[in-house]
Amino acid sequence: MKAIENQEYRNLLEQIAKGDTTSFAKLYDIFWPGLLQHISTKITNVQVAEDIVHDLFISLWNRRTTILDIESIPAYLYSACRYMILSYYRKNALTNHSGYELEEEIADREQPLEERLYYRYLLDMLDIEIEKLPEKCRQIFKLSRYSYLTNREISEKLSISESTVENHINKAIRRLRAVSKKHYIFFQLFY
Amino acid sequence: MHKLNNFIERIKRYLLGEETASERRDLYEMYDRIDESDTLNEEQRAKVAMRVRRRILQTIRVEQHVSKPFPFLRWISAAAVILAIVGGGYWLTRQQQRPATVEELANFEPDKGYAVIILPTGEEVNLDSIPVAQSIQVGNTIIARDASGEITYKSIQAGDNPIYALQTPHSSISEIRLSDGTKVLLNAASKLYYPAQFGEGDRIVRLEGEAYFQVTKTSSRSRFIVESKDQRTIVLGTKFNVKAYDHDWAIWTTLEEGSVRVVTNQNNDRNVVLSSGQQAVYESAELRKQTVDLESALGWTKGLFYFDGTNTADVLRQIERWYDIDITYKEDKTDAQYSGKIPRNLPLNKLIDLLIYADFKVDPRINAENRINLIIN
């Protein structure tokens, strides 16, 4: 799925955004080989594999008017596909073990699939972007956001000044925002 | 067990977007380690891809006319029903449901939808929009409805032989006469592709779903071929029924009169010839022949749900499709099987009364999406 260059499908997206089904079929033709290859290493049930591919593309179609916001379709498909496969694993585990105390069936139902897939894609993209930060900056950012250390604690831990810590964190946020300024979600995550 | 619960919990948090960064990393590492070493070979993948491609395009088209339930829910409920019919998975649909009242059931009207003809341009024509004994022209096609309600149409462009499709909604059936005089009764939730004019050679149509064919024998001895999911049915002149829904567990080809040959796509050598009253069942790569109760197999053409004492799960499936509701059925092999006929046009509460009368235990419920689910055992 990685080898595909933006140019190949970029102009299709504009047509798809206008509701053109033929372009959508072309998009499908570009991506199914990689997608099915991946799925067939994770899922043995052909019917389930089919449903996943179907639902994946339908959810993409359902958000076609904002499809241009997706900066990388392959990354989106990969992220979304992993989400659906993990979701299937969970259901499968639940069905095979009736002893498991069943709570409310997952909040799957609260939010449309396309919303959840897009949210997951953004989270995954964010993860990748964080890994791309300069090392020091990344280390400090992670201590702050993932280990929930205060700036003072970080400065003590790394023996640097508190203002340096602050600078690094601000730099990280600026960069992450620049990567994806369209995505309001980042603001929610950071403030 | 503890480990399993932990696994299930973790995925749940991830699904909700509530996992921590390290939980996510663990989960992704676990995911990356999974390798079923390619369940499908390249050829099989291409087949799957084409099948899904058709489904996607169909969903997109249907979606433009009927507002569809959100696909993931369909996925869950389809899985639930399959599980339920095979036995087990019973709990899955009981979640977040309340009992349905008699009023709700009596007033429940499935969204009838309408049959459409899909023109080669992708344009769709609502059959109900054509008045009796009149015709309309759409692009290069003239569509006419005669006094008996039958639809015929032809292209006005010479030498042009476009492919049409007739598509029925989930709760009505539609009849069509093809250019060779063959009559096709298309069951609910089905689609038939056919050329405006059959040529000199074989007459080929493609079916998704179920249809009853009365094929006219043409002098040219040209064969009539129904292509459907995973198989072809080849005939000269005869009456037969093909049931090949995408989500069913098998394909049933039933012969009423004449003779047909059923050939699977998997392996050209695998085929059976049916004689009157026989049925070919193509299930998990096995093609077998059995004798069948014609009245039951063709019950739908007479507007009936037909329980023949062996087909309970299958008929419940038909009911589910027709009313566009969910049915959770726990099959118990030790139970007596049911037989009887139920008309297809009943209000849902009357249908339930009949099911109860036939000794089913029916628990009608409504879930959070206002979808009706009959829990039957």
XYZ file of C-alpha atoms in Angstrom:
568
model
C 0.000 0.000 0.000
C 2.963 2.261 0.536
C 4.248 2.425 -2.996
C 1.354 4.380 -4.367
C 2.134 7.973 -5.171
C -0.251 10.781 -4.485
C -0.458 11.928 -8.072
C -2.011 8.725 -9.237
C -5.186 9.166 -7.288
C -5.185 12.819 -6.324
C -7.282 13.986 -9.272
C -9.718 11.127 -8.701
C -10.466 12.540 -5.263
C -11.782 15.798 -6.659
C -14.225 13.901 -8.858
C -15.223 11.662 -5.970
C -15.881 14.707 -3.809
C -18.431 15.735 -6.446
C -20.090 12.337 -6.211
C -18.597 10.630 -9.260
C -19.001 6.872 -8.820
C -16.752 5.969 -11.767
C -13.777 7.732 -10.163
C -14.607 5.979 -6.935
C -14.476 2.633 -8.717
C -11.054 3.624 -10.094
C -9.858 4.475 -6.612
C -11.025 1.060 -5.490
C -9.117 -0.570 -8.350
C -5.914 1.196 -7.309
C -6.123 0.137 -3.688
C -7.768 -3.256 -3.480
C -4.661 -5.345 -4.263
C -2.654 -3.981 -1.354
C -5.643 -3.917 0.925
C -6.730 -7.493 0.265
C -3.178 -8.723 0.461
C -2.936 -7.213 3.916
C -6.329 -8.428 5.089
C -5.680 -11.962 3.946
C -2.741 -12.159 6.334
C -5.010 -11.155 9.220
C -8.401 -12.710 8.548
C -9.154 -16.263 7.496
C -12.878 -15.848 7.003
C -13.447 -14.711 3.411
C -16.921 -13.359 4.106
C -15.583 -11.173 6.907
C -12.724 -9.974 4.691
C -15.253 -9.028 2.032
C -17.411 -7.174 4.506
C -14.439 -5.242 5.804
C -13.376 -4.079 2.355
C -16.961 -3.194 1.516
C -17.570 -1.228 4.702
C -14.206 0.481 4.434
C -14.977 1.863 1.007
C -18.564 2.682 1.827
C -17.426 4.702 4.809
C -14.958 6.504 2.554
C -17.799 7.189 0.132
C -19.985 8.459 2.946
C -17.455 11.158 3.708
C -16.702 11.905 0.052
C -17.464 15.626 0.348
C -14.535 15.968 2.740
C -12.366 13.281 1.159
C -9.768 15.895 0.156
C -9.033 16.464 3.844
C -7.491 13.014 3.954
C -3.890 13.743 3.207
C -2.903 10.186 2.484
C -5.496 7.718 1.273
C -3.170 4.709 1.723
C -2.461 5.758 5.299
C -6.156 6.255 5.895
C -7.041 2.856 4.450
C -4.364 1.139 6.467
C -5.368 2.792 9.695
C -9.082 2.224 9.098
C -8.554 -1.357 8.031
C -6.566 -2.146 11.163
C -9.351 -0.612 13.217
C -11.966 -2.827 11.627
C -9.873 -5.949 11.895
C -9.181 -5.351 15.586
C -12.859 -4.698 16.070
C -13.588 -8.039 14.431
C -11.045 -9.816 16.665
C -12.817 -8.461 19.683
C -16.231 -9.575 18.508
C -14.833 -12.932 17.621
C -13.257 -13.348 21.062
C -16.528 -12.342 22.673
C -18.566 -14.847 20.703
C -16.183 -17.687 21.366
C -16.241 -17.158 25.106
C -19.766 -16.959 26.345
C -18.416 -16.920 29.905
C -17.347 -13.363 29.367
C -19.659 -11.024 31.191
C -21.194 -8.998 28.450
C -21.708 -5.348 29.059
C -23.484 -3.052 26.684
C -22.511 -3.817 23.136
C -19.718 -1.465 22.298
C -20.287 2.171 21.640
C -19.748 1.184 18.033
C -23.184 2.452 17.560
C -22.876 5.895 19.005
C -20.839 7.441 16.263
C -20.987 6.694 12.552
C -18.238 4.393 11.374
C -16.776 6.983 9.016
C -16.327 9.385 11.921
C -14.627 6.804 14.076
C -12.354 5.710 11.241
C -11.339 9.269 10.486
C -10.662 9.978 14.140
C -8.537 6.858 14.333
C -6.658 7.865 11.195
C -5.864 11.273 12.727
C -4.649 9.676 15.950
C -2.425 7.312 14.000
C -1.095 10.151 11.846
C -0.374 12.135 14.966
C 1.591 9.206 16.348
C 3.678 9.087 13.208
C 4.295 12.836 13.290
C 5.406 12.691 16.902
C 7.976 10.080 15.947
C 9.287 12.492 13.332
C 10.020 15.257 15.869
C 13.697 15.944 16.684
C 14.823 13.549 19.376
C 15.020 15.863 22.355
C 11.800 17.544 21.440
C 10.055 14.197 21.049
C 11.357 12.842 24.343
C 10.135 15.895 26.243
C 6.815 15.983 24.441
C 6.150 12.339 25.272
C 7.061 12.780 28.921
C 4.633 15.646 29.048
C 1.694 14.151 27.144
C 2.024 10.438 27.712
C 3.647 10.197 31.140
C 1.816 13.280 32.382
C 4.908 14.790 33.985
C 4.862 18.502 34.769
C 7.392 20.808 33.164
C 9.208 21.019 36.496
C 9.391 17.220 36.813
C 10.722 16.940 33.269
C 13.335 19.576 33.883
C 14.491 17.754 37.007
C 14.488 14.381 35.308
C 16.544 15.590 32.330
C 18.575 18.198 34.242
C 17.604 21.037 31.954
C 15.906 24.316 32.672
C 12.151 24.582 32.895
C 12.067 27.182 30.134
C 13.921 24.812 27.800
C 11.265 22.197 28.498
C 8.575 24.716 27.701
C 10.295 25.738 24.480
C 10.528 22.174 23.303
C 6.906 21.481 24.024
C 5.789 24.605 22.231
C 7.948 23.716 19.292
C 6.428 20.245 19.159
C 2.916 21.625 19.232
C 3.709 24.159 16.528
C 5.098 21.481 14.276
C 2.295 19.051 14.834
C -0.206 21.780 14.123
C 1.584 22.835 10.977
C 1.381 19.286 9.718
C -2.355 19.259 10.004
C -3.807 22.619 10.664
C -7.125 21.627 9.171
C -7.784 19.166 11.876
C -9.548 20.789 14.755
C -9.012 17.604 16.678
C -5.417 18.485 17.441
C -6.482 21.556 19.285
C -8.727 19.449 21.419
C -5.856 17.155 22.145
C -3.435 19.822 23.157
C -5.477 22.316 25.047
C -9.900 -16.084 30.940
C -8.413 -13.095 32.661
C -6.019 -12.590 29.826
C -8.834 -12.788 27.342
C -10.957 -10.245 29.166
C -7.951 -8.003 29.233
C -7.531 -8.358 25.491
C -11.188 -7.641 24.873
C -11.080 -4.609 27.167
C -7.996 -3.196 25.520
C -9.446 -3.427 22.065
C -12.575 -1.799 23.332
C -10.669 1.191 24.691
C -8.831 1.411 21.407
C -12.093 1.279 19.446
C -13.412 4.122 21.522
C -10.181 6.075 21.061
C -9.511 5.978 24.802
C -6.354 3.893 24.924
C -3.029 5.196 26.226
C -0.061 5.523 23.903
C 1.636 2.465 25.326
C -1.531 0.379 25.124
C -1.803 1.367 21.510
C 1.789 0.410 20.868
C 1.251 -3.024 22.446
C -1.899 -3.579 20.467
C -0.240 -2.618 17.187
C 2.706 -4.861 17.945
C 0.345 -7.725 18.607
C -1.450 -6.875 15.373
C 1.767 -6.823 13.368
C 2.708 -10.247 14.680
C -0.461 -11.831 13.355
C 0.241 -13.617 10.147
C -2.230 -16.091 8.764
C 0.251 -16.474 5.905
C -2.063 -15.408 3.163
C -5.385 -17.147 3.405
C -6.166 -16.261 -0.184
C -3.963 -16.645 -3.195
C -3.735 -13.935 -5.814
C -6.420 -15.389 -8.009
C -8.859 -15.757 -5.132
C -8.158 -12.216 -4.032
C -8.968 -10.928 -7.504
C -12.278 -12.792 -7.355
C -13.097 -11.397 -3.947
C -12.123 -7.923 -5.139
C -14.499 -8.077 -8.080
C -17.320 -9.363 -5.953
C -16.813 -6.592 -3.415
C -16.502 -4.034 -6.205
C -19.976 -4.949 -7.445
C -21.335 -4.812 -3.930
C -19.813 -1.408 -3.258
C -21.168 0.085 -6.459
C -24.547 -1.409 -5.756
C -24.597 -0.039 -2.214
C -23.654 3.403 -3.490
C -26.409 3.295 -6.064
C -29.044 1.998 -3.706
C -27.973 4.582 -1.156
C -28.889 7.338 -3.568
C -32.504 6.173 -3.452
C -33.186 4.645 -0.108
C -31.477 5.868 2.975
C -29.647 2.833 4.201
C -28.772 1.941 7.738
C -25.208 2.711 8.516
C -23.072 -0.087 7.045
C -21.242 -1.142 10.162
C -24.541 -1.924 11.819
C -25.506 -4.025 8.872
C -22.234 -5.818 9.257
C -22.858 -6.485 12.904
C -26.422 -7.555 12.421
C -25.607 -9.721 9.431
C -22.939 -11.398 11.506
C -25.374 -11.746 14.381
C -27.969 -13.359 12.192
C -25.523 -15.765 10.641
C -24.304 -16.712 14.087
C -27.803 -16.954 15.363
C -28.972 -19.179 12.561
C -25.989 -21.442 12.839
C -26.692 -21.507 16.553
C -24.949 -19.467 19.235
C -24.379 -15.724 19.196
C -27.826 -15.460 20.636
C -26.928 -12.781 23.134
C -25.516 -10.489 20.540
C -28.768 -8.901 19.521
C -30.460 -8.828 22.858
C -28.430 -5.816 23.875
C -30.086 -2.463 24.352
C -33.451 -3.678 23.273
C -36.891 -3.218 24.664
C -40.006 -5.242 23.932
C -42.025 -4.003 20.967
C -45.676 -3.128 21.583
C -48.546 -4.577 19.556
C -49.274 -1.105 18.145
C -45.730 -0.720 16.939
C -45.843 -4.090 15.252
C -49.237 -3.482 13.678
C -48.160 -0.097 12.385
C -44.802 -1.292 11.226
C -44.545 -0.779 7.527
C -41.375 -1.778 5.821
C -40.089 0.935 3.550
C -41.412 -0.593 0.345
C -38.966 1.058 -2.008
C -39.607 0.546 -5.679
C -38.344 -1.526 -8.550
C -36.017 0.313 -10.879
C -34.558 -0.302 -14.279
C -30.943 0.706 -14.465
C -30.030 2.003 -17.897
C -26.583 1.530 -19.421
C -25.839 5.135 -18.527
C -26.377 4.323 -14.857
C -29.633 6.269 -14.846
C -32.443 4.629 -12.918
C -36.076 4.590 -13.912
C -38.749 3.936 -11.328
C -41.100 1.338 -12.811
C -44.055 2.737 -10.908
C -43.537 6.037 -12.684
C -44.682 4.517 -15.978
C -48.474 4.555 -16.348
C -50.262 1.480 -17.653
C -50.561 1.336 -21.449
C -48.057 4.138 -21.924
C -44.429 4.486 -22.718
C -41.676 6.891 -21.838
C -38.377 7.641 -23.472
C -35.211 7.941 -21.438
C -32.112 8.685 -23.468
C -32.075 6.168 -26.278
C -34.468 3.799 -24.593
C -38.223 3.556 -24.922
C -39.862 1.881 -21.945
C -43.458 0.787 -22.303
C -45.956 -0.731 -19.928
C -48.782 -2.658 -21.570
C -52.332 -2.986 -20.306
C -51.454 -6.043 -18.207
C -48.710 -4.088 -16.445
C -45.887 -5.885 -18.212
C -42.809 -3.856 -19.055
C -41.053 -3.971 -22.428
C -38.457 -1.685 -23.882
C -36.134 -1.182 -26.749
C -33.250 0.995 -27.823
C -34.000 3.428 -30.641
C -30.430 3.450 -31.799
C -29.840 0.906 -34.560
C -27.133 -1.632 -33.866
C -27.004 -0.617 -30.222
C -27.491 -3.468 -27.776
C -27.195 -2.070 -24.284
C -27.284 -4.048 -21.053
C -30.037 -3.201 -18.629
C -30.607 -4.192 -15.062
C -33.866 -4.636 -13.215
C -33.598 -4.200 -9.482
C -36.263 -4.984 -6.896
C -36.520 -3.523 -3.398
C -36.587 -5.809 -0.371
C -40.327 -6.233 -0.193
C -41.763 -6.505 -3.654
C -41.286 -8.675 -6.682
C -41.260 -7.693 -10.328
C -41.896 -9.423 -13.622
C -40.178 -8.866 -16.922
C -40.318 -10.349 -20.421
C -36.979 -10.561 -22.197
C -36.498 -10.060 -25.935
C -36.758 -13.801 -26.694
C -40.089 -14.033 -24.882
C -38.605 -15.537 -21.726
C -40.494 -14.475 -18.618
C -38.619 -13.716 -15.436
C -40.187 -13.189 -12.050
C -37.631 -11.396 -9.906
C -37.913 -11.930 -6.169
C -37.338 -9.184 -3.599
C -33.901 -7.639 -3.086
C -32.638 -9.004 -6.373
C -31.091 -7.736 -9.553
C -31.135 -9.073 -13.086
C -28.799 -7.852 -15.838
C -29.866 -8.577 -19.405
C -29.282 -7.250 -22.909
C -32.007 -5.295 -24.704
C -31.792 -7.867 -27.512
C -30.357 -11.347 -27.383
C -27.920 -12.020 -30.217
C -27.417 -15.131 -32.348
C -25.484 -17.204 -29.830
C -26.143 -18.027 -26.195
C -28.641 -15.907 -24.331
C -26.843 -14.779 -21.201
C -28.272 -12.957 -18.191
C -26.767 -12.293 -14.799
C -28.670 -12.721 -11.545
C -27.973 -11.422 -8.056
C -30.644 -12.757 -5.725
C -33.556 -14.982 -6.697
C -35.650 -15.358 -9.835
C -38.056 -17.793 -11.456
C -37.492 -18.261 -15.188
C -39.853 -19.504 -17.857
C -37.473 -19.789 -20.753
C -38.758 -19.803 -24.300
C -37.179 -22.413 -26.501
C -35.828 -20.631 -29.575
C -35.458 -22.386 -32.896
C -31.793 -21.549 -33.167
C -31.108 -24.002 -30.337
C -29.306 -21.208 -28.535
C -28.776 -21.929 -24.876
C -30.128 -19.706 -22.128
C -27.543 -19.146 -19.396
C -28.093 -17.636 -15.976
C -24.864 -16.471 -14.447
C -24.977 -16.011 -10.715
C -22.646 -15.967 -7.786
C -20.217 -18.873 -8.237
C -22.246 -20.829 -10.811
C -23.983 -20.904 -14.175
C -27.310 -22.526 -14.986
C -27.556 -23.645 -18.592
C -30.868 -24.522 -20.245
C -32.640 -24.820 -23.564
C -36.261 -24.199 -22.740
C -37.700 -24.811 -19.312
C -39.083 -23.494 -16.016
C -36.704 -23.169 -13.124
C -35.751 -21.093 -10.135
C -32.313 -19.810 -9.136
C -31.711 -18.486 -5.666
C -28.292 -16.916 -5.294
C -28.289 -14.129 -2.734
C -24.916 -12.730 -1.843
C -25.326 -13.334 1.863
C -26.882 -16.769 1.759
C -24.864 -19.812 2.663
C -25.681 -21.687 -0.530
C -27.128 -21.394 -4.019
C -30.273 -23.334 -4.809
C -31.310 -24.160 -8.371
C -34.714 -25.799 -8.638
C -36.158 -27.319 -11.764
C -39.902 -27.386 -12.349
C -40.031 -28.539 -15.951
C -37.589 -29.569 -18.707
C -33.927 -29.961 -17.945
C -31.076 -27.732 -16.816
C -27.369 -28.105 -16.202
C -25.761 -26.350 -13.270
C -22.052 -25.629 -13.700
C -19.907 -24.176 -10.932
C -17.357 -21.475 -11.663
C -14.789 -23.078 -9.395
C -14.242 -26.093 -11.525
C -15.766 -26.612 -14.917
C -15.935 -30.351 -14.490
C -18.223 -30.017 -11.554
C -21.778 -29.928 -12.805
C -25.103 -31.670 -12.397
C -28.058 -32.134 -14.672
C -31.428 -31.766 -12.996
C -34.696 -33.301 -13.927
C -38.102 -32.063 -12.913
C -38.566 -31.769 -9.139
C -34.869 -31.808 -8.383
C -32.762 -29.141 -6.787
C -29.036 -28.453 -6.995
C -27.486 -27.086 -3.822
C -24.081 -25.476 -4.139
C -22.702 -25.021 -0.668
C -19.116 -24.521 0.487
C -17.621 -25.726 -2.794
C -19.829 -28.847 -2.828
C -22.463 -29.285 -5.487
C -25.166 -31.812 -4.664
C -28.527 -32.829 -6.001
C -31.686 -33.448 -4.018
C -35.373 -33.980 -4.520
C -37.428 -31.077 -3.370
C -40.979 -29.987 -2.650
C -41.643 -27.703 -5.630
C -44.543 -25.987 -3.937
C -42.239 -24.944 -1.133
C -39.285 -23.934 -3.295
C -41.521 -21.854 -5.553
C -43.794 -20.600 -2.764
C -42.525 -17.069 -3.180
C -43.838 -16.880 -6.747
C -47.324 -17.397 -5.285
C -46.784 -14.748 -2.636
C -46.174 -17.178 0.227
C -43.637 -17.923 2.893
C -43.602 -21.680 2.833
C -42.385 -23.778 5.753
C -42.052 -27.357 4.521
C -40.805 -28.963 7.708
C -37.116 -28.790 6.812
C -36.417 -25.188 5.902
C -37.204 -23.164 9.027
C -33.983 -21.133 9.115
C -34.251 -20.407 5.427
C -37.844 -19.163 5.572
C -37.088 -16.988 8.583
C -34.322 -15.534 6.472
C -36.846 -14.731 3.736
C -39.133 -13.071 6.271
C -36.233 -11.036 7.536
C -35.401 -9.855 4.046
C -38.991 -9.102 3.134
C -39.857 -6.989 6.165
C -36.335 -5.620 6.480
C -36.178 -6.564 10.143
C -33.749 -8.705 12.087
C -34.579 -12.192 13.227
C -32.527 -13.947 15.821
C -33.262 -17.615 15.594
C -31.699 -20.232 17.742
C -32.038 -23.487 15.938
C -32.502 -26.481 18.127
C -32.088 -29.690 16.209
C -34.208 -31.606 18.668
C -37.141 -29.291 18.085
C -39.985 -30.287 15.877
C -39.743 -28.610 12.492
C -42.485 -26.360 11.281
C -44.670 -26.587 8.248
C -47.253 -24.218 6.887
C -47.851 -21.325 4.553
C -47.946 -17.665 5.450
C -49.006 -14.957 2.986
C -46.347 -12.392 2.286
C -48.491 -9.285 2.546
C -49.490 -9.455 6.223
C -48.915 -6.699 8.757
C -46.075 -7.708 11.017
C -48.246 -8.304 14.090
C -50.436 -10.752 12.138
C -47.368 -12.557 10.886
C -46.142 -12.893 14.458
C -49.550 -14.210 15.520
C -49.268 -16.902 12.856
C -45.746 -17.785 13.907
C -46.910 -18.117 17.493
C -49.862 -20.167 16.328
C -47.397 -22.449 14.549
C -45.759 -22.930 17.958
C -42.791 -20.634 17.604
C -41.869 -18.627 20.655
C -41.555 -15.076 19.419
C -40.154 -12.215 21.423
C -40.429 -8.993 19.400
C -38.001 -6.302 20.476
C -36.919 -2.875 19.322
C -33.305 -1.859 19.565
C -31.681 1.532 20.025
C -31.830 2.263 16.286
C -35.565 1.584 16.259
C -35.004 -1.577 14.337
C -37.279 -4.499 15.001
C -35.689 -7.734 16.070
C -37.734 -10.902 16.489
C -36.099 -13.304 18.872
C -37.430 -16.701 17.934
C -36.886 -20.046 19.549
